[in-house]
Coordinates of C-alpha atoms in Angstrom, one line a residue:
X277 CA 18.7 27.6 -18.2
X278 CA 16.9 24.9 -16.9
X279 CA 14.0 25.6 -13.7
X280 CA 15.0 23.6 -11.1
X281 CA 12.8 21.6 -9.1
X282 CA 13.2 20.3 -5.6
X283 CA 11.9 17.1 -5.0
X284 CA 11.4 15.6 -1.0
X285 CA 11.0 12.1 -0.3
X286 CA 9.7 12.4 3.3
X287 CA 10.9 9.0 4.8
X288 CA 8.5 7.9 7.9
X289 CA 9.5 5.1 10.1
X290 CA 8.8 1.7 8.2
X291 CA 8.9 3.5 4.8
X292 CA 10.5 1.0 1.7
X293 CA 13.9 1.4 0.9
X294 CA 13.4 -0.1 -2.4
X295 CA 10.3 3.1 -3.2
X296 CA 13.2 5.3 -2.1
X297 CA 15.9 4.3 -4.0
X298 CA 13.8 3.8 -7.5
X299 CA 12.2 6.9 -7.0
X300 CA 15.8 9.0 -6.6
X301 CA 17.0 6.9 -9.5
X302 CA 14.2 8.0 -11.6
X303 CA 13.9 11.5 -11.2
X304 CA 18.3 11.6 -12.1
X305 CA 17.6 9.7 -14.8
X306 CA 14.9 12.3 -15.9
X307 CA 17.5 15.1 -15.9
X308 CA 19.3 13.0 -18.3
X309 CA 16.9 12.6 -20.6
X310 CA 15.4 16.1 -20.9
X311 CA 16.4 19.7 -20.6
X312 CA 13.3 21.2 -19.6
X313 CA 13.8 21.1 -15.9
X314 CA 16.2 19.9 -13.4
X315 CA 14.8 17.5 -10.8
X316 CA 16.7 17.9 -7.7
X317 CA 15.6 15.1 -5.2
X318 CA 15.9 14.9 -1.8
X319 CA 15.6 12.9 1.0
X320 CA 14.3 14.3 4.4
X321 CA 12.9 13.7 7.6
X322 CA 10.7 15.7 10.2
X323 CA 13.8 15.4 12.7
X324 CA 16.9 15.0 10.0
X325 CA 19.1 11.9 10.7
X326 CA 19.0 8.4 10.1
X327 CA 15.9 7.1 9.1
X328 CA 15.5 3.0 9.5
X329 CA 13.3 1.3 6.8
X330 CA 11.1 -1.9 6.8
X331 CA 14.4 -4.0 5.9
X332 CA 16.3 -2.4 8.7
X333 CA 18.3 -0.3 6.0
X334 CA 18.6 3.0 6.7
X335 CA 19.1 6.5 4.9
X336 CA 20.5 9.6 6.3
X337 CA 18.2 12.4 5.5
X338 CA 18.0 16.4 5.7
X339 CA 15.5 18.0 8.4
X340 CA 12.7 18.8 6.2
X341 CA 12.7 22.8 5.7
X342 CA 9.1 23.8 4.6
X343 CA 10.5 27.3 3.4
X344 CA 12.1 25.9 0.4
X345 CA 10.5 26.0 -2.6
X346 CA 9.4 22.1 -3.1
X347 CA 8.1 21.3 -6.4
X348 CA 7.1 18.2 -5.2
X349 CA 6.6 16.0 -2.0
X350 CA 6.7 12.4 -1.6
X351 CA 5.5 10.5 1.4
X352 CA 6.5 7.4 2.2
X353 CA 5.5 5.2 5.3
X354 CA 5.2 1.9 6.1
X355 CA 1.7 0.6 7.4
X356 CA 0.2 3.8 9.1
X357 CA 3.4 5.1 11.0
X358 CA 2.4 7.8 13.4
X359 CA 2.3 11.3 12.3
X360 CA 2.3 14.0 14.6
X361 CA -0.2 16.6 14.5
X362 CA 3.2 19.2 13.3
X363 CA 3.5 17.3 10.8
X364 CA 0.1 17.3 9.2
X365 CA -0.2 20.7 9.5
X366 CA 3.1 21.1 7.7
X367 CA 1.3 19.0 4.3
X368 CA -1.4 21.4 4.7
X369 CA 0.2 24.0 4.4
X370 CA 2.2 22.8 1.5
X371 CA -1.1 21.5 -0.3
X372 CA -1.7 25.3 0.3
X373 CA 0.8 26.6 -1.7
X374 CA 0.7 24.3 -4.5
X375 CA 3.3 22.1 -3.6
X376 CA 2.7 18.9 -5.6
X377 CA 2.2 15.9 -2.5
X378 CA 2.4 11.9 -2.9
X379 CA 1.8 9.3 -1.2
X380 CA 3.4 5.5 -1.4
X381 CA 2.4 3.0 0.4
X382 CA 1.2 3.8 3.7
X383 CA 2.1 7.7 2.6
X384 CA -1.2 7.8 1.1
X385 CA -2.4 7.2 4.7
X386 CA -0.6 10.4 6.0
X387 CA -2.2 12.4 3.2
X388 CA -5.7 11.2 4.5
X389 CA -5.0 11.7 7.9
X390 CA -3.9 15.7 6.8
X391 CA -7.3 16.1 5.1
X392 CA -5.6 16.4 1.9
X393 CA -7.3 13.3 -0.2
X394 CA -10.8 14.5 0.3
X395 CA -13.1 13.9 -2.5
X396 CA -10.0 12.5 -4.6
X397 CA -9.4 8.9 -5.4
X398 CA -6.1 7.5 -3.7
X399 CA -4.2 4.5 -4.5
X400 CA -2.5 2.4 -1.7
X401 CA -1.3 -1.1 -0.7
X402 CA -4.4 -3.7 -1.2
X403 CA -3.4 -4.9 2.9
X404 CA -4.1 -1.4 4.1
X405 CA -7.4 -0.4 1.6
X406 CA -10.2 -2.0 4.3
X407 CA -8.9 -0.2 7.4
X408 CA -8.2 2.9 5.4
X409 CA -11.8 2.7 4.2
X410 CA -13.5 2.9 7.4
X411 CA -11.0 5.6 9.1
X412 CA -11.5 8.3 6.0
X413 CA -14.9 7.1 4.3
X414 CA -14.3 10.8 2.2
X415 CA -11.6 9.2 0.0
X416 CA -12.4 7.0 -2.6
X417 CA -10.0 4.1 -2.2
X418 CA -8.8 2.2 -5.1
X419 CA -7.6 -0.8 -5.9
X420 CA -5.4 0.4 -8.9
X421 CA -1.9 0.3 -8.9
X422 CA -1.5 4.3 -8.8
X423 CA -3.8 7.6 -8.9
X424 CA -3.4 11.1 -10.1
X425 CA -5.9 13.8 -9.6
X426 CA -7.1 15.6 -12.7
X427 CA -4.7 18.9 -11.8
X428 CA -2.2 16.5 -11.0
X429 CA -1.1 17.8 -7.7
X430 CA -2.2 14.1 -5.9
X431 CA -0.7 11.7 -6.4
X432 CA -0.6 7.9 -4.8
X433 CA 0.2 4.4 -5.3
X434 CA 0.9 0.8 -3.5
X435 CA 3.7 -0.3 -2.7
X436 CA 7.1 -1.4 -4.3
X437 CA 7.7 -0.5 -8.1
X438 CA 4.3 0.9 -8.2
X439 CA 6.0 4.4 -7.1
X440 CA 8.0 3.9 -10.3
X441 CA 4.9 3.8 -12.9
X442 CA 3.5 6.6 -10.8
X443 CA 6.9 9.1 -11.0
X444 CA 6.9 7.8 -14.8
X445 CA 2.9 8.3 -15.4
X446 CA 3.6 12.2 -13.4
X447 CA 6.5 13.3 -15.2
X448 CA 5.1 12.1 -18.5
X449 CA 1.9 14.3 -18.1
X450 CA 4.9 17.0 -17.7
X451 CA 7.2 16.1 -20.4
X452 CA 5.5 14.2 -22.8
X453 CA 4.8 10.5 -23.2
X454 CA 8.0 10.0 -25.1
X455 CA 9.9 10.7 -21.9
X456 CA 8.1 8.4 -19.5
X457 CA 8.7 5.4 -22.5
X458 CA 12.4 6.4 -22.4
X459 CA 12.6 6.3 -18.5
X460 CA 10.8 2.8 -18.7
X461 CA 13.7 1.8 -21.4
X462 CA 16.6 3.4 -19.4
X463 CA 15.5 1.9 -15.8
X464 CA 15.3 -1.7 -17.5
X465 CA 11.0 -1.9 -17.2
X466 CA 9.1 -4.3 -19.0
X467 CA 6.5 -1.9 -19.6
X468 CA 4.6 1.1 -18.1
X469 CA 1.5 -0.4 -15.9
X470 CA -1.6 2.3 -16.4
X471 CA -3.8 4.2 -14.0
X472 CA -6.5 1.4 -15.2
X473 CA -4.2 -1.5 -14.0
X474 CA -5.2 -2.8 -10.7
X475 CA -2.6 -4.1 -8.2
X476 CA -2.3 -7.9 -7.8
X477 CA -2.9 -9.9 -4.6
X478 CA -0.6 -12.9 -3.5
X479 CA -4.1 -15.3 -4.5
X480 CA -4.2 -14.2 -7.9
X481 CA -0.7 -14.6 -8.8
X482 CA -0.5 -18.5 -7.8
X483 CA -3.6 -19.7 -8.9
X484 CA -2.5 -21.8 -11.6
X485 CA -5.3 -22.5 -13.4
X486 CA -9.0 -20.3 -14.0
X487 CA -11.2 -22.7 -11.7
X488 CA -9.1 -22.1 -9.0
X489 CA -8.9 -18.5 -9.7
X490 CA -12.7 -18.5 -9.6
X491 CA -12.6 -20.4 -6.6
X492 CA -10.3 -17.9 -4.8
X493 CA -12.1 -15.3 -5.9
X494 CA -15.2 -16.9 -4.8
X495 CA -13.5 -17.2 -1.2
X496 CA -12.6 -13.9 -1.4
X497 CA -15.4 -12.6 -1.4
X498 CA -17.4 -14.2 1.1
X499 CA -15.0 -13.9 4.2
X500 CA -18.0 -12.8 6.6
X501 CA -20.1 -16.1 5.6
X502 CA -17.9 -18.9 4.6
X503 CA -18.8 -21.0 1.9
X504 CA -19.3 -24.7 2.5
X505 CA -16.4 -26.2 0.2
X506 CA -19.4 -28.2 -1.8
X507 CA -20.6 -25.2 -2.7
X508 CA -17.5 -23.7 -3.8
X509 CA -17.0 -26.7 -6.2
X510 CA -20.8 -26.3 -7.3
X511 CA -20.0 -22.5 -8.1
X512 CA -17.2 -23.4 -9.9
X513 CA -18.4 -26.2 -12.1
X514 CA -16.2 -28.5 -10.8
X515 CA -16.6 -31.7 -7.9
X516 CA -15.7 -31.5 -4.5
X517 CA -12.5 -34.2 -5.1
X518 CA -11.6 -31.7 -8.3
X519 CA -11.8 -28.9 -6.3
X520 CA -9.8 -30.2 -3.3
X521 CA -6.6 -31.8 -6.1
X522 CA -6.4 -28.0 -7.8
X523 CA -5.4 -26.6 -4.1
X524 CA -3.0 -29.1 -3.4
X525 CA -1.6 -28.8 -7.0
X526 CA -1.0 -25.4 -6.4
X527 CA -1.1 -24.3 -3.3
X528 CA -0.6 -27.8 -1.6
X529 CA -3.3 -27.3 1.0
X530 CA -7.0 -28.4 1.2
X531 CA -9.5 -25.8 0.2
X532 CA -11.0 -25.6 3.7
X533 CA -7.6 -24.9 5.1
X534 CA -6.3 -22.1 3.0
X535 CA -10.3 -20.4 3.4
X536 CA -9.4 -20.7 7.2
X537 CA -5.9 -18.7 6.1
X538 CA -7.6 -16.3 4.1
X539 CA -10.2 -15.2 7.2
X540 CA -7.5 -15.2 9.8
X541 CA -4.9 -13.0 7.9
X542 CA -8.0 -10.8 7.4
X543 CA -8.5 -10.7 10.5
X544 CA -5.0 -10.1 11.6
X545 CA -5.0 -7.1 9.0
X546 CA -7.8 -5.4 10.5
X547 CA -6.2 -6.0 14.2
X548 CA -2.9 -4.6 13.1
X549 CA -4.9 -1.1 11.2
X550 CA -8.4 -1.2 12.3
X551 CA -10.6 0.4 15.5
X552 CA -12.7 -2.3 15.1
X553 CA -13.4 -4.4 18.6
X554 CA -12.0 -8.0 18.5
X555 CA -15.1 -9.3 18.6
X556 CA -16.5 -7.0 15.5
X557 CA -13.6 -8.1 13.4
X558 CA -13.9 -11.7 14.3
X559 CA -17.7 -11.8 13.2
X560 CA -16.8 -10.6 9.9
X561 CA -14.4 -12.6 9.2
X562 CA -17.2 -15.5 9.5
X563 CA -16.5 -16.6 13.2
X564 CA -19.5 -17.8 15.2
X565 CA -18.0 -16.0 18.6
X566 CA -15.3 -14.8 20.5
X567 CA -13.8 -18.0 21.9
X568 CA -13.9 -19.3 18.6
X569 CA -12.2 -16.6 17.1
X570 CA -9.9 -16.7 19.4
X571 CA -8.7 -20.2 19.6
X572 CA -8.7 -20.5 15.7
X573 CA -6.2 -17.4 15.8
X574 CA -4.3 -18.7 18.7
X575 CA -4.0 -22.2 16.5
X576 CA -2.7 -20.0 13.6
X577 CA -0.5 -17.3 14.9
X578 CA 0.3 -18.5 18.4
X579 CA -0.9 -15.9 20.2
X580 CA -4.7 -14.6 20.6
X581 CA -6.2 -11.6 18.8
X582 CA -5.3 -9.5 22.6
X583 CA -1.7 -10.2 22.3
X584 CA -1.8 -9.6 18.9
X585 CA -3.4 -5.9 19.7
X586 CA -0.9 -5.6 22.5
X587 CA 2.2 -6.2 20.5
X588 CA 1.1 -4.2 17.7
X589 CA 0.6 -0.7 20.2
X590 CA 3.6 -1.9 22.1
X591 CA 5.2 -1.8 18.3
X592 CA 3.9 1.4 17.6
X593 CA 5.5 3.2 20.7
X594 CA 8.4 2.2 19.9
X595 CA 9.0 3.8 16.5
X596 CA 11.2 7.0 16.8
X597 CA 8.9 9.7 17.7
X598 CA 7.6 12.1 15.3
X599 CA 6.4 14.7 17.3
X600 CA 8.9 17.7 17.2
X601 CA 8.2 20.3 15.0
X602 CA 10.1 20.5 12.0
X603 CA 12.4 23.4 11.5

């Protein structure tokens, strides 16, 4: 008779309902396609209940029992959803008993936060990588679309479908490769992406042509000190009126405008996950000073880098507490 193996998906306030449901439909198609255990997964919750996602969907989940016998726990949160100290301690003592844990998404935040990813590299949503950086300096952040640890008992990823070539990638070290080629097959994937794939930004994906790809990349990478657009077009090989018709080609801006864009949703990242002080995060995101930071974000978003702060704690207080102790 087959082992069976429990599997929780701990669902945090914010978490994706899409990571969810792939990840339950991957591990029943698993059972399917092999006899050598049965994966029983589960959906749970510190409290039990209802548990809204970042869509506003919701699933109804089991209070999460830590005496049962997990194989396997999965994390998954939205963009650093508060986890209570209980809570923590719980994935501690899991970790402790050889419980396998995962994050997704912002999971891979809780993970950190639990002391869990020390020393390990941990894979997580590009928009969270810089703030995550700075707040656990021990974890070697990547930019690849998923991680596992050589013992394969962490594991992490980005967002999206990325938790489906992670389950896949895990339960192929288990199985066999054969198995995680049939899952791709039998959950309609194009292919498997590897550990050595890195996840792709929004920039990337729409440049169009390589110049412009350069040029983004060029942007990219010098948010503190801003390029002069001449010298972006010198970098590139290409003239300042060359430059400036690939950006409205493809992205039907000036390239001046969409650097501005680039800095201020930087900026609005690190508000929204950072400590950093307004003033800190404004400088490094190649603003001369505080007014002008903050008129340049006002111009943008409507509101100033404050408000911004404000309604992002205001947000946060909100969520449904996760303080109480699980059972």
């Amino acid at each position: 008779m087959s082992p069976t193996r429990p599997i929780a998906l701990l669902l945090l306030p914010g978490y994706s309902a899409l990571a969810a449901g792939a990840l339950l439909e991957a591990f029943y198609r698993a059972n399917d396609l092999q006899d050598e255990a049965e994966y029983r997964p589960q959906p749970v919750s510190v409290s039990g209940g209802p548990v809204a996602a970042n869509s506003g969907a919701q699933f109804i989940t089991e209070a999460l029992d830590p005496q049962l016998p997990w194989h396997a726990l999965f994390v998954l949160s939205g963009e650093r959803a508060p986890a209570s100290a209980a809570l923590l301690a719980l994935l501690r003592e899991l970790g402790a008993r050889s419980c396998v844990l995962a994050g997704v998404d912002g999971g891979s935040a809780v993970l950190a936060a639990s002391g869990l990813l020390q020393g390990e590299r941990a894979s997580v949503h590009w928009t969270l990588a810089e703030s995550l950086m700075e707040a656990y300096p021990a974890v070697v952040w990547s930019g690849q679309v998923w991680e596992i640890n050589t013992a394969a008992s962490r594991l992490s990823c980005g967002g999206g479908t990325a938790c489906l070539d992670l389950a896949l990638a895990w339960l192929g070290r288990l199985h066999g490769e054969r198995l995680a080629q049939e899952l791709s097959l039998a959950l309609g994937l194009e292919r498997l992406r590897g550990r050595d794939e890195r996840q792709r930004r929004p920039s990337s994906e729409r440049a169009g042509s390589p110049k412009l790809a350069e040029a983004l990349a060029l942007m990219e990478a010098n948010l503190a000190e801003p390029l002069p657009t001449e010298e972006v077009a010198r970098l590139v090989g290409v003239s300042r009126r060359q430059l400036e018709r690939l950006f409205k080609q493809h992205l039907d801006s000036l390239p001046s405008r969409y650097y501005l864009e680039l800095r201020l949703n930087r900026a609005r990242r690190l508000l929204q996950q950072s400590s950093q002080s307004i003033l800190q995060i404004g400088l490094s995101c190649g603003f001369s000073s505080g007014p002008h930071f903050s008129n340049s974000y006002k111009a943008s978003f409507g509101h100033t880098p404050r408000d911004e702060r404000s309604q992002r704690a205001a947000a946060w207080r909100s969520l449904p507490s996760t303080e109480e102790t699980p059972p």
